[in-house]
Amino acid sequence: MKVRRGMKIWVNGIVQGVGFRPFVYAQATARGLTGWVRNTSSGVEIEVNGEPQALRSFVEALQSQSPPLARIDSLRVESRPHNGYVSFEIIASQPQPGEFIPISPDVTICVECQKELFDPHDRRYRYPFINCTHCGPRFTIIQDIPYDRPNTTMASFGMCRQCRAEYDDPADRRFHAQPIACPQCGPQVWFEVGGEKLAEGEEALQLARQHLRTGDILAVKGLGGYHLACDAINPEALARLRQRKQRSDKPFALMAFDLDTIVRHCMVSDEEAALLNARQRPVVLLERRPESSISSLVAPNQRTLGFMLPYTPLHLLLLQPESSFPETLVMTSGNLSEEPIAYQDGEARTRLAPLADGFLMHNRPIHMRVDDSVTRRVERQSYPLRRGRGYAPDPIRLPRQTPPLLAVGAELKNTFCLTRQHYAFLSHHIGDLENFETLQSFEQGIAHFERLFRIQPEMIAADLHPDYLATRYAHQRAEQQSLRLVQVQHHHAHLATCLADNGWDDEVEVIGVLYDGAGLGSDGAIWGGEFLLGGYAAYRRMAHLIYTPLPGGDVTVHKPARMALAHLQRAGIEWQDDLPPLQAFSAEQRQTLRAQLDHNINAPPTSSMGRLFDAASALLGIRAAINYEGQAAIELEALADPHEQAAYPFHISGRLIDPKPLWLALLKERRAGVPTATLSARFHNGVARMTAQVCEQIRQQTGNAIVALSGGVWQNMLLLTKTRALLQAGGFQVLIHRQVPANDGGIALGQTMIAAHTGRDSGQSNSV
Ligand code: ZN
Ligand code: ZN
Ligand code: FE
């Protein structure tokens, strides 16, 4: 007689909205098992009955053959008596208060849906919202958990008979695809100008394409918000876009229909092709081919272009190749300069009206606005610059368990982070917290994440800087809810971020080389060229760039010429008339600046590495003033000769790193007529060599041979690759970022790790 037993299984991880229940159904029925599977608010629960051998192989299959988008973090099995089921069923979801599950990010259209999209015999032929269990919108349409249609912005669309049948059929590839839709019952597109609807459906698409063909700028509603689109080869259209968007030089992202098109404009390695094709479909920074016809207005003074492939059916239809149609489109975020991306139809109509000649819209609401992600390859690994669509809100697995925490991040490129157990839910890119709209987006984002992941923070982590809007929010909230507030030094947070990003779970200290624009130091100075020795618990400042006055604070951040003169003044180098930065000043302005520097009037000391790059850029006549963050350094890097080996020296004396010898050598060679490409390279090489020398000095003092590189300056690829090579050649282990950006977009992750540590040994409340 056959023995039939029961078994209960709990699966946690990314197991909802990824075709997991149909997969379980298929595995169970194939083995003749009976029972049920259901979503809960913490994952998936299964009860099965059958012969022991079949049950064993079922559990094995759950782990080894799960669907491509699923990620199992834990699987628990208990034996149970037979539960009496005579067939296998998918039963209704069971919410459990307080429990949580990770939510899938939005997923690029899959190959099968793409096939149907272009198949004239398919009932979803050319339907812009085709999707299935394995692809389509997720995070941007989810209002609450569990992930079921009524909890999404698809709730208002009733399914037609055919869609319902597919949705209910466990053998169908759209079984329980929550955003399932078709031309009969789902969302629709239309085209409008000045609030007037001119066309719908296919006609709207064709009209939009006609506008793009003639050089118009369109607002296109996508997955996480509106893009502004125009022909990337038409300089006249681009000049208009720059003028309307009030964005002088900051690069625009591009979209092309397929990889072949991108390869015509950029050098694409196999690894880069894989990244472009990844299901997250990020914007990938690629080296531009000199012969590319893309207008130089897309990314002025840069060697790279940021390309992405279409990630929704609507994009595929919009970009479909045709001889008279532009083969590459600018697809930049739909906003005015640094405001958040528009995502609601009403606000888009108002905010984008002065920017766009027409609107391609649709009626599937976006619940959460999410910008495109930006990344690049460093050798074999990806190196994120902005984490948004496709990646958020995938949790980052933490090396250790934390209490429920909220970290509010910093000011620029803000992201926040909530933690629970082993998970860090790092938010999508919020933006620069410098205006009301972005602050609102930040506060709404936090509320949404707390609800979605059922997290009630017990502690809040913030930057030391009292004037950051995020820090103020943290103070208010801590006070209102009587929560403990931990203020974390900016560069300590960078260091901890890099450790957590690399799964570091050690008490061993490492050498953090933290190079960025600015972060408040524990001594009140503006830090940014820092060598810290430490871990999650604490740090010691081992060395730093010598303090230089930052005259007028923010004014100087936007005017590298002022920083160049400040550096010369501090080094005791005369301001000679042939120096490019001087041309930015009248005689009177020079006098005022000199007086300001001499008497230290509103000129806080800074050790910023970002400002050192600014000064070099200005001294080489590249940038006297900038119109986007990091521009002076980015253009300096773009000009450097990557093959040049010589380097300018720093003077390293104890804890202080003095660039005076570097400035003297650079100015001398410039006067001797050495080309700018060589000068720039020798500057970069000098910083790389100094970094390795200081690390060596710290190793001799402490025996530590592990270096973590973090901070926005490490987005400089020339500096990163040169420094890493030198350190590795010197026998150091080098940690660089892989899942979160090196810039302040990653810093909230490190803040949580430090706060969690502080929480354990109570008493001390500040990490300064
Ligand atoms: Zn699909
Ligand atoms: Zn339908
Ligand atoms: Fe920073």
Tab-separated table of N, CA and C and ligand atoms in Angstrom, residues 110 113 131-132 135 173, ligand 1:
chain	number	residue	atom	x	y	z
A	110	CYS	N	9.283	40.790	-22.150
A	110	CYS	CA	10.005	39.548	-22.396
A	110	CYS	C	9.985	39.208	-23.892
A	113	CYS	N	6.473	38.064	-25.285
A	113	CYS	CA	5.526	39.170	-25.476
A	113	CYS	C	5.947	40.017	-26.675
A	131	ASN	N	1.771	42.339	-21.704
A	131	ASN	CA	2.679	41.876	-20.643
A	131	ASN	C	2.278	40.471	-20.247
A	132	CYS	N	3.038	39.844	-19.381
A	132	CYS	CA	2.704	38.489	-18.941
A	132	CYS	C	3.235	38.282	-17.529
A	135	CYS	N	6.835	39.537	-17.240
A	135	CYS	CA	7.293	40.877	-17.607
A	135	CYS	C	6.198	41.912	-17.368
A	173	ARG	N	0.564	31.382	-19.965
A	173	ARG	CA	1.708	32.181	-19.509
A	173	ARG	C	1.295	33.540	-18.948
B	1	ZN	ZN	6.023	38.874	-21.239
